[in-house]
Short mmCIF file of C-alpha atoms and ligand atoms in Angstrom, two decimals:
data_model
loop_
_atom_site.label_atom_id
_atom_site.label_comp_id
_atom_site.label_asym_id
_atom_site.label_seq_id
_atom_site.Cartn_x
_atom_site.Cartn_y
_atom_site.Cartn_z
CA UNK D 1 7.77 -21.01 -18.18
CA UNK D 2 7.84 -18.02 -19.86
CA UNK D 3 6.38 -14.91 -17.85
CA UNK D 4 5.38 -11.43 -18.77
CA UNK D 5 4.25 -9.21 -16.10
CA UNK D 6 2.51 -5.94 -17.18
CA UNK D 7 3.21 -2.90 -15.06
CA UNK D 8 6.24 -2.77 -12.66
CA UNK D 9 5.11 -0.95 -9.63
CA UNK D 10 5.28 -2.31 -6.31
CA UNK D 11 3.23 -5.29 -6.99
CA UNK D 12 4.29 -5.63 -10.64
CA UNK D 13 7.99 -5.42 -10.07
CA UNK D 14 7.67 -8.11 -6.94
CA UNK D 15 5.87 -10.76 -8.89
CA UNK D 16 8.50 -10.08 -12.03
CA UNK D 17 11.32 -10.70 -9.31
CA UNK D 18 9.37 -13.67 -7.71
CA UNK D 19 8.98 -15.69 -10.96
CA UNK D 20 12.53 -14.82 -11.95
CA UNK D 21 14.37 -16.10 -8.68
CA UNK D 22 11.76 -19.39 -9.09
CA UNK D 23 13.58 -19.52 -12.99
CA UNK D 24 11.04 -18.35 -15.24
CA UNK D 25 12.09 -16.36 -17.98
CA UNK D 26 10.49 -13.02 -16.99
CA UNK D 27 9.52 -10.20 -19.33
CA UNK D 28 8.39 -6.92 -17.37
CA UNK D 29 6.15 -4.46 -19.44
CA UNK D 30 5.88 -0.63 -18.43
CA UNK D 31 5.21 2.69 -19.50
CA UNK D 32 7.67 4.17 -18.03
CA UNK D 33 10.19 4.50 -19.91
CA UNK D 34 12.52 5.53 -16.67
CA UNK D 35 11.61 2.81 -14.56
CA UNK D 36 12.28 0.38 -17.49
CA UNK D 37 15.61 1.48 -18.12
CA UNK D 38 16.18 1.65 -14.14
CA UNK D 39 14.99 -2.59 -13.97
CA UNK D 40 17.63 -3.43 -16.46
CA UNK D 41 20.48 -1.60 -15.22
CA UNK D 42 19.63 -3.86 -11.64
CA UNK D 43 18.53 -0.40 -10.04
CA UNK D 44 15.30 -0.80 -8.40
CA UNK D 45 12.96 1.91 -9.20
CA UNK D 46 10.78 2.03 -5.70
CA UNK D 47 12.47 1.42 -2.34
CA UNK D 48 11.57 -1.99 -1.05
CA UNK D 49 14.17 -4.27 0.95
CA UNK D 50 15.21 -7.25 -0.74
CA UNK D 51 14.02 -6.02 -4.06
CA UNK D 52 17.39 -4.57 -5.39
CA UNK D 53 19.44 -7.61 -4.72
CA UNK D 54 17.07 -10.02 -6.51
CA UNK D 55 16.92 -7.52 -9.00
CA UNK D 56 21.06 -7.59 -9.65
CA UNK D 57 20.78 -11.06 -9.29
CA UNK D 58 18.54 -11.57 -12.21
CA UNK D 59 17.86 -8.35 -14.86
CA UNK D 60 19.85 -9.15 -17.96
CA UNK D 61 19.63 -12.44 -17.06
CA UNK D 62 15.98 -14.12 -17.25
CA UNK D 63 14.24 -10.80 -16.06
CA UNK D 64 14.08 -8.21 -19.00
CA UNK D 65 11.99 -5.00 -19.18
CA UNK D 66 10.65 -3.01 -21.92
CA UNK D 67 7.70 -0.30 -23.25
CA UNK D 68 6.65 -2.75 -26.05
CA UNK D 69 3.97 -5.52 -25.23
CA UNK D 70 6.37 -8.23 -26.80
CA UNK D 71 3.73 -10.92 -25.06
CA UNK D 72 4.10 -13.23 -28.14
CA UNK D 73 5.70 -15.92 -25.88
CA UNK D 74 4.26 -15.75 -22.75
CA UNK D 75 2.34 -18.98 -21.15
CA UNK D 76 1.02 -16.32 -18.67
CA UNK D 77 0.17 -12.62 -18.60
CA UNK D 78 0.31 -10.76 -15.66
CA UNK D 79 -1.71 -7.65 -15.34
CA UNK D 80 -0.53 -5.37 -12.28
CA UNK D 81 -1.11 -2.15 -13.53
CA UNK D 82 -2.58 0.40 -10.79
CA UNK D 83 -5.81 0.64 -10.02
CA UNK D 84 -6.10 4.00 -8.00
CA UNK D 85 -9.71 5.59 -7.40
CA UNK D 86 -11.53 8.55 -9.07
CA UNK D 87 -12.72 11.93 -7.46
CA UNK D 88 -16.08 10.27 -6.49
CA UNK D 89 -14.26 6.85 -4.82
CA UNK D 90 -15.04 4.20 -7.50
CA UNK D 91 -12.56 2.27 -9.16
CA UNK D 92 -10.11 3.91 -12.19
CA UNK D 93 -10.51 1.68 -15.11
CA UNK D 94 -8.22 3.29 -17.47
CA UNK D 95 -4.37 1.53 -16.97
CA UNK D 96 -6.76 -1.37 -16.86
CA UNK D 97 -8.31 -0.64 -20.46
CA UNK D 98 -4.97 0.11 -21.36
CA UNK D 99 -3.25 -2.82 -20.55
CA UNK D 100 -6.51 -5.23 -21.41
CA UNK D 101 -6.49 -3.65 -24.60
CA UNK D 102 -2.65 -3.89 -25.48
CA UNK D 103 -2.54 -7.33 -24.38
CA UNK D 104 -5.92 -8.38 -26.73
CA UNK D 105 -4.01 -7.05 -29.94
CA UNK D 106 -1.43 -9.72 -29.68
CA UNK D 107 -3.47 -12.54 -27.62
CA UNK D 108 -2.86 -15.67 -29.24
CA UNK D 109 -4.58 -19.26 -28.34
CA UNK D 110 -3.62 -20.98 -25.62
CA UNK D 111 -2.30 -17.75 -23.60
CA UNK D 112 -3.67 -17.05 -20.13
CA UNK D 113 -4.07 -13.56 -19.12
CA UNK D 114 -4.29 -13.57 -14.82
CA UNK D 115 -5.59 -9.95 -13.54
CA UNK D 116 -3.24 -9.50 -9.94
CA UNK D 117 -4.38 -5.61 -9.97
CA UNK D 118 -6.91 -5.19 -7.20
CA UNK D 119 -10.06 -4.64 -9.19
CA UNK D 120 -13.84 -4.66 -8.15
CA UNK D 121 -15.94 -7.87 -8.41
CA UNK D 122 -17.23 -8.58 -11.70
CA UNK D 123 -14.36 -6.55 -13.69
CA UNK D 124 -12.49 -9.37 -14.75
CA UNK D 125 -15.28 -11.01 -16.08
CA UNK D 126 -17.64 -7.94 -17.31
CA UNK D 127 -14.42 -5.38 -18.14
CA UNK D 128 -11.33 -7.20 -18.70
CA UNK D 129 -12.49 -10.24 -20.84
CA UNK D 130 -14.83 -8.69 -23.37
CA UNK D 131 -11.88 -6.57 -24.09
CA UNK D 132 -9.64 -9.05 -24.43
CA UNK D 133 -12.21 -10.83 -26.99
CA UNK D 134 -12.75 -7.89 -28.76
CA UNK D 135 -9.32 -6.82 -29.32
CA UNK D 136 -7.87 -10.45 -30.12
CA UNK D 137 -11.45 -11.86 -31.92
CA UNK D 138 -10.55 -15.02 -29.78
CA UNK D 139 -12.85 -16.40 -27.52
CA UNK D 140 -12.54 -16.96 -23.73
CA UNK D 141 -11.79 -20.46 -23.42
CA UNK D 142 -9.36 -20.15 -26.41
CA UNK D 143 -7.15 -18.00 -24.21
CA UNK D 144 -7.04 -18.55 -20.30
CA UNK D 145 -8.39 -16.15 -17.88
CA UNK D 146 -7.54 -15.69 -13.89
CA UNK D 147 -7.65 -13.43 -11.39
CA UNK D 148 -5.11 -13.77 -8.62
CA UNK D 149 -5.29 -11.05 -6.17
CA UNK D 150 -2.24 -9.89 -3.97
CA UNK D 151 -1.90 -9.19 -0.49
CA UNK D 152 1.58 -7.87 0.05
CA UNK D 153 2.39 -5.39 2.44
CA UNK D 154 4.56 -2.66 0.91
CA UNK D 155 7.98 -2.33 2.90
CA UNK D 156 7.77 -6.12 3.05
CA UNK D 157 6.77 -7.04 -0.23
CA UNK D 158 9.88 -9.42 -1.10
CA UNK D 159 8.98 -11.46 2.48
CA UNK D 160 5.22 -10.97 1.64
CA UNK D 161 5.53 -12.45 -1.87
CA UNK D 162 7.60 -15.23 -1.27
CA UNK D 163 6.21 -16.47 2.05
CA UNK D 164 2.46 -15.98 1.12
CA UNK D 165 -0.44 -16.81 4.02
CA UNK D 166 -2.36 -18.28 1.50
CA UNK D 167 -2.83 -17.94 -2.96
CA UNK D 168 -6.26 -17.06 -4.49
CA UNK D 169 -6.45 -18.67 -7.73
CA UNK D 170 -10.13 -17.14 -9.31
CA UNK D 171 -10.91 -19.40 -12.37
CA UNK D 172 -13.27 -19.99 -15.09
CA UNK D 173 -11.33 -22.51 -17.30
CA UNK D 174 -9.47 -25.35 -15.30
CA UNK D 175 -6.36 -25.22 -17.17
CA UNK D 176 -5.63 -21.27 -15.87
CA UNK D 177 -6.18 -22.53 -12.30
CA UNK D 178 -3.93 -25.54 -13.03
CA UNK D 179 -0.87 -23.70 -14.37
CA UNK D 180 -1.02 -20.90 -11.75
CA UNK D 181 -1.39 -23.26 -9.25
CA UNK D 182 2.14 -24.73 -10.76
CA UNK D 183 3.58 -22.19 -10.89
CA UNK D 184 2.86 -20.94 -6.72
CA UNK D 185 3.55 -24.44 -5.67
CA UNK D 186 6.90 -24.12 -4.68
CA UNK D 187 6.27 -21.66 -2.59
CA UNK D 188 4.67 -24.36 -0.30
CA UNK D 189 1.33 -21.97 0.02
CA UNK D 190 -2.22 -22.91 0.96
CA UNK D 191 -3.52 -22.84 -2.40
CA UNK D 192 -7.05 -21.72 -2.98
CA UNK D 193 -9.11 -22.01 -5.56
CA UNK D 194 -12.12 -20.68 -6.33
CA UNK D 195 -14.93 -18.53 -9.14
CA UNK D 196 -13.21 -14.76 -10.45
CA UNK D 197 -15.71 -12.92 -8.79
CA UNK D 198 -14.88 -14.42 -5.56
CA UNK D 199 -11.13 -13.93 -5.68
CA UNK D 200 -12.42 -10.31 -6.69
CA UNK D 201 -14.15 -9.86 -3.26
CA UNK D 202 -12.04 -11.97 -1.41
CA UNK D 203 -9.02 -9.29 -1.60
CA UNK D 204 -11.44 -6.36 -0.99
CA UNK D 205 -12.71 -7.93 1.81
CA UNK D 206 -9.42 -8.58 3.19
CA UNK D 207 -8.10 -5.17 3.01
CA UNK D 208 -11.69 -3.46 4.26
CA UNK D 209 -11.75 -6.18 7.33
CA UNK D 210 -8.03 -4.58 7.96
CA UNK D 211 -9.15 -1.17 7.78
CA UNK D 212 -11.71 -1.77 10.58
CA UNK D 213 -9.50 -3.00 12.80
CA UNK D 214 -7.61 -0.07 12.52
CA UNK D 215 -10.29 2.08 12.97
CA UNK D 216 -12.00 0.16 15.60
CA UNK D 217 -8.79 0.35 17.68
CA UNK D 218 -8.50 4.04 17.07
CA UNK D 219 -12.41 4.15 18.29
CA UNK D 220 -11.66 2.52 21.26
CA UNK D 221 -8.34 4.99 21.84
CA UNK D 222 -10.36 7.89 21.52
CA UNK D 223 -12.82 6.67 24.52
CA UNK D 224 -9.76 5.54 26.19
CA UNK D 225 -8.59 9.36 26.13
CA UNK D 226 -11.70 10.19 27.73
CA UNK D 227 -11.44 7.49 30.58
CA UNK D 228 -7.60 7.94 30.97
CA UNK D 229 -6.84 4.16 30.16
CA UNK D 230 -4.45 3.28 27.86
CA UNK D 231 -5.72 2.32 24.63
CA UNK D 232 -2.31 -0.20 23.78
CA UNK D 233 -2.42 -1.81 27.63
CA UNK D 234 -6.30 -2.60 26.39
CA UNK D 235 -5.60 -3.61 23.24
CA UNK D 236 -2.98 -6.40 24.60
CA UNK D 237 -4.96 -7.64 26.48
CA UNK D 238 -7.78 -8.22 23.62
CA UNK D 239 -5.23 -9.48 21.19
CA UNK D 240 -4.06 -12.34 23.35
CA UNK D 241 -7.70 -13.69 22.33
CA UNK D 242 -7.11 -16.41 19.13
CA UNK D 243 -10.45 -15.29 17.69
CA UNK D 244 -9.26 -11.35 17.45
CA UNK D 245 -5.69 -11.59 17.29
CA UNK D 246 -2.95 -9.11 18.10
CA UNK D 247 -2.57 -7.27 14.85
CA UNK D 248 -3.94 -4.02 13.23
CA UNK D 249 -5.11 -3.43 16.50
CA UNK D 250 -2.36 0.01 16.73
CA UNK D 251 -4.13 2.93 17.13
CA UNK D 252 -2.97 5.67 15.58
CA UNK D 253 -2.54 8.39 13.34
CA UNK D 254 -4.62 6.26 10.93
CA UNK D 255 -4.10 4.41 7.91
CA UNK D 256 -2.69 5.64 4.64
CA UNK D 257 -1.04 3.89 1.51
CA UNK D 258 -2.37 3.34 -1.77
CA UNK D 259 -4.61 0.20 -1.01
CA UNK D 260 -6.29 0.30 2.10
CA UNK D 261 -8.12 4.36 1.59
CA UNK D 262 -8.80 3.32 -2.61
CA UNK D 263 -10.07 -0.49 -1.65
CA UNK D 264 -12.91 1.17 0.98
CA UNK D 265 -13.86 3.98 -1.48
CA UNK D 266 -14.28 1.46 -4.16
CA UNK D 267 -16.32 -1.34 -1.77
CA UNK D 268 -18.62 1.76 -0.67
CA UNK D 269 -18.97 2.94 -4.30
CA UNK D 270 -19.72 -0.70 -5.65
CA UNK D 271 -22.43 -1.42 -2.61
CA UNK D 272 -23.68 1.79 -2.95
CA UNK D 273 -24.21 0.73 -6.74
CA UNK D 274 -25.79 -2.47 -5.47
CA UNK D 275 -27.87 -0.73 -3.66
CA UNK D 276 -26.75 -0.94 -0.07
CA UNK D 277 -26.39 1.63 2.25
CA UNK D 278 -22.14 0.54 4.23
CA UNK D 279 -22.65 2.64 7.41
CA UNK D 280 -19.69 0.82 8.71
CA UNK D 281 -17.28 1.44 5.62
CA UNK D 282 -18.36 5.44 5.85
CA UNK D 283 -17.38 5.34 9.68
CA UNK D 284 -14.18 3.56 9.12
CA UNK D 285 -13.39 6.52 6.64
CA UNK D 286 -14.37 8.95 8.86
CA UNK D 287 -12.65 7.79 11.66
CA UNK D 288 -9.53 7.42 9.87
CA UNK D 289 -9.87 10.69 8.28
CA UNK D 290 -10.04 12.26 11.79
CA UNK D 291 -6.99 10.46 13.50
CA UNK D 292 -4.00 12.81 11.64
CA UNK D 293 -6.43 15.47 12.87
CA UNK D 294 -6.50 14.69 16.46
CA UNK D 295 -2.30 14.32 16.41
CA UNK D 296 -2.45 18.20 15.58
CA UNK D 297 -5.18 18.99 18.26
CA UNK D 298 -3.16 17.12 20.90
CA UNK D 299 0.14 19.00 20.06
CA UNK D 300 -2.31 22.48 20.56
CA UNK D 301 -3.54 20.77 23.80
CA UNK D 302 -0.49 20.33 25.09
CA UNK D 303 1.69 23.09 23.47
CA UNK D 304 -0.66 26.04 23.26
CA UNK D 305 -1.40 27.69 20.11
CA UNK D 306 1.19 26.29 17.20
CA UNK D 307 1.52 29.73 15.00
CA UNK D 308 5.36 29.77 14.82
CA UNK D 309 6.00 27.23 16.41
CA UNK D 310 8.71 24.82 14.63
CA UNK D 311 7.70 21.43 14.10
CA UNK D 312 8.88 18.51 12.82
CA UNK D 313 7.43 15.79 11.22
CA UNK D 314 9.27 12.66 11.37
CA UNK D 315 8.22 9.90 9.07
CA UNK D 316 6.49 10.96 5.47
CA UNK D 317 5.83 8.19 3.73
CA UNK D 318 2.52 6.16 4.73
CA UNK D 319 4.42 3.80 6.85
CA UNK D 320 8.21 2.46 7.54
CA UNK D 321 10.15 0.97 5.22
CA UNK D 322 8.97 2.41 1.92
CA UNK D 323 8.86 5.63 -0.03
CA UNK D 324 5.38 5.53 -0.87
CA UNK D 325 3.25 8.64 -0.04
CA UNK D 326 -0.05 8.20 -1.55
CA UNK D 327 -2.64 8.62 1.06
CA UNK D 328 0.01 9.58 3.75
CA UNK D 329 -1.68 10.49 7.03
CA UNK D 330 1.90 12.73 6.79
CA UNK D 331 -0.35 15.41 4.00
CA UNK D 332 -2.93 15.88 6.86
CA UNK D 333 -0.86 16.77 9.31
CA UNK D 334 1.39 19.03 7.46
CA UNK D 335 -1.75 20.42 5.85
CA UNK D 336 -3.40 20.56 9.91
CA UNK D 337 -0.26 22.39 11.36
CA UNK D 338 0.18 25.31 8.68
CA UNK D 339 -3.55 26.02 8.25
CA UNK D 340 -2.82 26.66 12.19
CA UNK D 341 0.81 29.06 11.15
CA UNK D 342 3.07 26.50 12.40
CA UNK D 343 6.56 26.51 10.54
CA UNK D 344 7.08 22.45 9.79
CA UNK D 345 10.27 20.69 8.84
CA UNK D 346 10.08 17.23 6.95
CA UNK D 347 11.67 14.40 7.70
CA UNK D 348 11.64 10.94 6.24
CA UNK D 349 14.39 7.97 5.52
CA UNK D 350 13.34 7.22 1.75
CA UNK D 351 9.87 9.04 0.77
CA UNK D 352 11.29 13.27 1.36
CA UNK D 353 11.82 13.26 -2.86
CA UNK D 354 8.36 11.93 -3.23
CA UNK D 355 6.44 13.86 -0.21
CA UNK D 356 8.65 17.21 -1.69
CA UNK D 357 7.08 17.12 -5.00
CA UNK D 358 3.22 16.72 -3.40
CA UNK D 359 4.24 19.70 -0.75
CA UNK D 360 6.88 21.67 -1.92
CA UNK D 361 6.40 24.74 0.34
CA UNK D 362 7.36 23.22 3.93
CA UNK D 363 11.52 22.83 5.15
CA UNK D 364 13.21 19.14 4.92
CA UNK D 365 16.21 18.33 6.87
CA UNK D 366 18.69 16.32 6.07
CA UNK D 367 18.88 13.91 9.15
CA UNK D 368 16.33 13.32 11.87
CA UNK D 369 18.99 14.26 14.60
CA UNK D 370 18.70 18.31 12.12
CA UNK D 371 14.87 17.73 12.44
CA UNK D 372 14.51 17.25 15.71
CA UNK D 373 17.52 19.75 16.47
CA UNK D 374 15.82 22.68 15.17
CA UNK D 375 12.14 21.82 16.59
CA UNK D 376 9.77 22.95 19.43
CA UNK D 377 7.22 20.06 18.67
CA UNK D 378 8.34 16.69 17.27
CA UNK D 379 5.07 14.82 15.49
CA UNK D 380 6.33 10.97 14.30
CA UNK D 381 3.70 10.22 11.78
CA UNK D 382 5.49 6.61 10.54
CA UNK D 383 7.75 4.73 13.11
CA UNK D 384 10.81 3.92 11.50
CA UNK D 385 13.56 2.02 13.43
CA UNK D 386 15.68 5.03 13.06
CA UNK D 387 13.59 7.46 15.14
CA UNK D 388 13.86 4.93 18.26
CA UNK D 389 17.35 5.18 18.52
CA UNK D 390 17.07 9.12 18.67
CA UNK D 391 17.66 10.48 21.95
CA UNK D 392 14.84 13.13 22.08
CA UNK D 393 16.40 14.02 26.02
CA UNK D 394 19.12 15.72 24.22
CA UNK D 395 17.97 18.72 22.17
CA UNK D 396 17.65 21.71 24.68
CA UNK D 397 14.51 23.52 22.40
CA UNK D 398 12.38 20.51 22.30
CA UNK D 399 9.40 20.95 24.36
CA UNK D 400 6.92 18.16 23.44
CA UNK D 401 6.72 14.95 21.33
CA UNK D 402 3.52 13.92 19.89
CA UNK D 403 3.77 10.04 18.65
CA UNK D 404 1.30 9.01 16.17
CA UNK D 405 2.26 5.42 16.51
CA UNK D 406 3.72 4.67 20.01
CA UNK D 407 7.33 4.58 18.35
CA UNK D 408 9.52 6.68 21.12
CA UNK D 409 9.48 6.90 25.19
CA UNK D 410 11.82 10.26 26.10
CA UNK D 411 12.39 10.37 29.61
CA UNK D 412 12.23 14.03 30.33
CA UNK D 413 11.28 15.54 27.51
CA UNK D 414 6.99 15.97 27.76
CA UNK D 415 6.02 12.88 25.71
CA UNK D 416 1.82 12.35 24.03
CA UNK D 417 0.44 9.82 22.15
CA UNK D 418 -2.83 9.16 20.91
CA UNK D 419 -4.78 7.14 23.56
CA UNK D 420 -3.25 7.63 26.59
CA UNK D 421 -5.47 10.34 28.45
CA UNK D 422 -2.52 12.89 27.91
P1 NAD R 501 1.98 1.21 -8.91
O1 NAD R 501 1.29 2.48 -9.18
O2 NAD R 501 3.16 1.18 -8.01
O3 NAD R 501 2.44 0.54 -10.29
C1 NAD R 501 1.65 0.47 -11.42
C2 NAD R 501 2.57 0.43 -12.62
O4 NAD R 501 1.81 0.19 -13.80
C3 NAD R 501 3.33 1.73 -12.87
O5 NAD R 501 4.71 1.46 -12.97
C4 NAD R 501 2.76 2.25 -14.19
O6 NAD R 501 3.70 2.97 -14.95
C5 NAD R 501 2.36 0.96 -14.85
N1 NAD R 501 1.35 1.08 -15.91
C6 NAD R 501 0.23 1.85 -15.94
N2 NAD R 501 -0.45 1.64 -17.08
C7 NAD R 501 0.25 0.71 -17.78
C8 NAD R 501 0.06 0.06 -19.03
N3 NAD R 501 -1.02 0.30 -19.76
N4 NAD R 501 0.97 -0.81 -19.44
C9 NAD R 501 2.07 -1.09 -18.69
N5 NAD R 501 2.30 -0.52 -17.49
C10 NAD R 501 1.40 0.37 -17.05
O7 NAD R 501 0.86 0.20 -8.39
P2 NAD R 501 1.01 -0.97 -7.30
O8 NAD R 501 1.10 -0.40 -5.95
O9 NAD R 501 2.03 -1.94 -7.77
O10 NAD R 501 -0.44 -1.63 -7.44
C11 NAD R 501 -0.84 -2.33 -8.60
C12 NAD R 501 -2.13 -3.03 -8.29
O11 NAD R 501 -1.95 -3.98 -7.23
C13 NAD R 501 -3.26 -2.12 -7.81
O12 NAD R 501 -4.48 -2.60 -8.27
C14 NAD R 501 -3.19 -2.23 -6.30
O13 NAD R 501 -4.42 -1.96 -5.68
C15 NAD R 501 -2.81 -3.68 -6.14
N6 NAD R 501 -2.09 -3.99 -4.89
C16 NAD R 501 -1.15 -3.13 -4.42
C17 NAD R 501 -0.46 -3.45 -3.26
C18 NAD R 501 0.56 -2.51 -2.69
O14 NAD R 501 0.91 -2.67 -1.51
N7 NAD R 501 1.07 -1.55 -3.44
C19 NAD R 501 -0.74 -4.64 -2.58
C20 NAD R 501 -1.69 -5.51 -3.11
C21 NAD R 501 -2.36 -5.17 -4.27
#
């Protein structure tokens, strides 16, 4: 079949690679002129294992990029532009409009256009299609319409995206459901299919049912603190239960990335707009807004006041294995420790370019081993496999680790994590 995938961003690029390795002829559409040009050299433009490889493998071949909507011969449309949230939480519509718009001028019968952006119920069918009709004067029906959320996990997109726990197909015509549903079968995924709107809510209630656990866990850490029981001896011992289940139950220094924090806002904005009051969505905010926090208070608590004091941040990009910063819980903390006159040093694997631009003012180093070398306080914010081969015994001026995810265990060094009692 003949694929064209608009926007080429973490989700964007995956699905373009995905199609391509199942032997589609795959046509990826972006503004960006740089990350266009990067995709057909082979050179992946965001840091994501697997993706490079599959990218050599198949741009030039049947996976081609360009700035023009050349859409003409698609079967299916792809939109996976971002969706990020405005100043007051709710959902940005624009790349949307954009890319709905762009699309419409050159829709032709027979096409299907599938929405994978994350987008709040009833957009696809109150936003995306009337643009579509307006901008093509075609009716729904004449063209195909589907929304097909995603549910990678960044740093393991490739895995994610080919090894799927299940596919939401949102429908309105049969024939959309039936040639998405081709086109996942060989992936060997429980398929289901179901109305747009559903799909819709079906990936924000997904990520928001995530984001609780997180918080809850990081509720139940901060009593632990209190009691002096250890919030991760608890915690395995209520994930061995089948109905909770082991994972997202890390406390932390919270959750960051750019789903989880925008998928919350936008539920709370839309029920808000519904008229319903989500005390529980506010808290899980809240809460997660104050973990980052308490890693700085726990570094004063056990280090005494931090003005001058040299510390290092290990980890800068929301999580391991990516170089995504948006909504890093790493902002926070840098943000918490020189409001308080502490000198910090930067460290991450992949995201330092990225976190440099956001907050240029602060020192990088150029390997952990330097970061930790020159610091009084180590703080790991995202627990890459690199830090835990570090020997923090080692460096002479290092007086106290504080992990924000349980990534480390230093023998002599003094050693504090969130929800321990330290
Ligand atoms: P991203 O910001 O990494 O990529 C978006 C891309 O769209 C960018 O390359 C941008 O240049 C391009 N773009 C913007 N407007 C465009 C237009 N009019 N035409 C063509 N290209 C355009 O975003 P992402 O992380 O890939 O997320 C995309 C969507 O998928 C969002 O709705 C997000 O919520 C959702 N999602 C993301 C993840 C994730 O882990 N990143 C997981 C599941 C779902």
């Amino acid at each position: 079949m003949k694929i064209a995938v608009v926007g080429t961003g973490y989700v964007g690029l995956t699905t373009a690679l995905l199609f391509a390795e199942l032997g589609h002829d795959v046509l990826a559409i972006d503004v960006d002129e740089d990350k266009v040009e990067k995709i057909n050299k082979g050179i992946c433009p965001i840091y994501e294992p697997g993706a490079e490889e599959l990218l050599k493998k198949h741009a030039g071949k049947n996976l081609r990029a360009t700035r023009e909507y050349e859409i003409e011969d698609a079967d299916v449309i792809f939109i996976c532009v971002g969706t990020p949230s405005r100043e007051d939480g709710s959902m940005e519509t624009k790349y949307l409009e954009n890319a709905a718009r762009k699309i419409g001028k050159r829709l032709k019968n027979g096409q299907i256009v599938a929405v994978k952006s994350t987008v709040v119920p009833g957009t696809t069918e109150e936003f995306v299609i009337p643009i579509l009709e307006e901008e093509s004067s075609l009716k729904q029906g004449e063209f195909g319409v589907a929304m097909n959320p995603e549910f990678l996990r960044e740093g393991l997109a490739i895995h994610d995206t080919f090894h799927p726990d299940r596919i939401v197909i949102g429908e309105r015509d049969k024939r959309s459901g039936d040639v998405l549903e081709s086109l996942y079968r060989p992936l060997n995924a429980p398929i289901l299919r179901t109305q747009i709107k559903v799909a819709e809510m079906i990936k924000y209630t997904s990520n928001a049912f995530l984001a609780v656990k997180i918080s809850f866990a990081n509720e139940i850490a901060n009593i632990c603190e209190r009691i002096g029981v250890d919030v991760y001896e608890v915690m395995k011992g209520v994930g061995m239960d089948h109905r909770i289940s082991p994972h997202f139950l890390n406390a932390g220094a919270g959750f960051g990335g750019s789903c989880f924090p925008k998928d919350v806002k936008a539920l709370i904005s839309l029920a808000k707009r519904v008229g319903y009051e989500p005390r529980l969505l506010e808290d899980v905010l809240k809460i997660n807004d104050y973990m980052p926090r308490h890693v700085v208070e726990l570094a004063e608590k056990h280090y005494g006041p931090l003005k001058d004091a040299k510390v290092s941040v290990l980890g800068l990009a929301f999580k391991p294995n990516t170089d995504d910063i948006r909504e890093t819980r790493a902002v926070i903390i840098v943000e918490e420790l020189l409001k308080r006159g502490a000198r910090v040093i930067g460290y991450d694997p992949k995201a330092m370019e990225n976190f440099r631009k956001l907050i240029p003012h602060i020192e990088y180093a150029d390997s952990a081993e330097n970061a930790v070398r020159s610091a009084d306080i180590v703080i790991i914010q995202a627990d890459w496999e690199e830090f835990k081969k570090l020997d923090f015994d080692s460096f002479p001026s290092l007086k106290l680790v504080v992990d924000g995810r349980r990534t480390v265990s230093p023998k002599k060094v003094k050693y504090v994590a969130i929800g321990r009692g330290d």
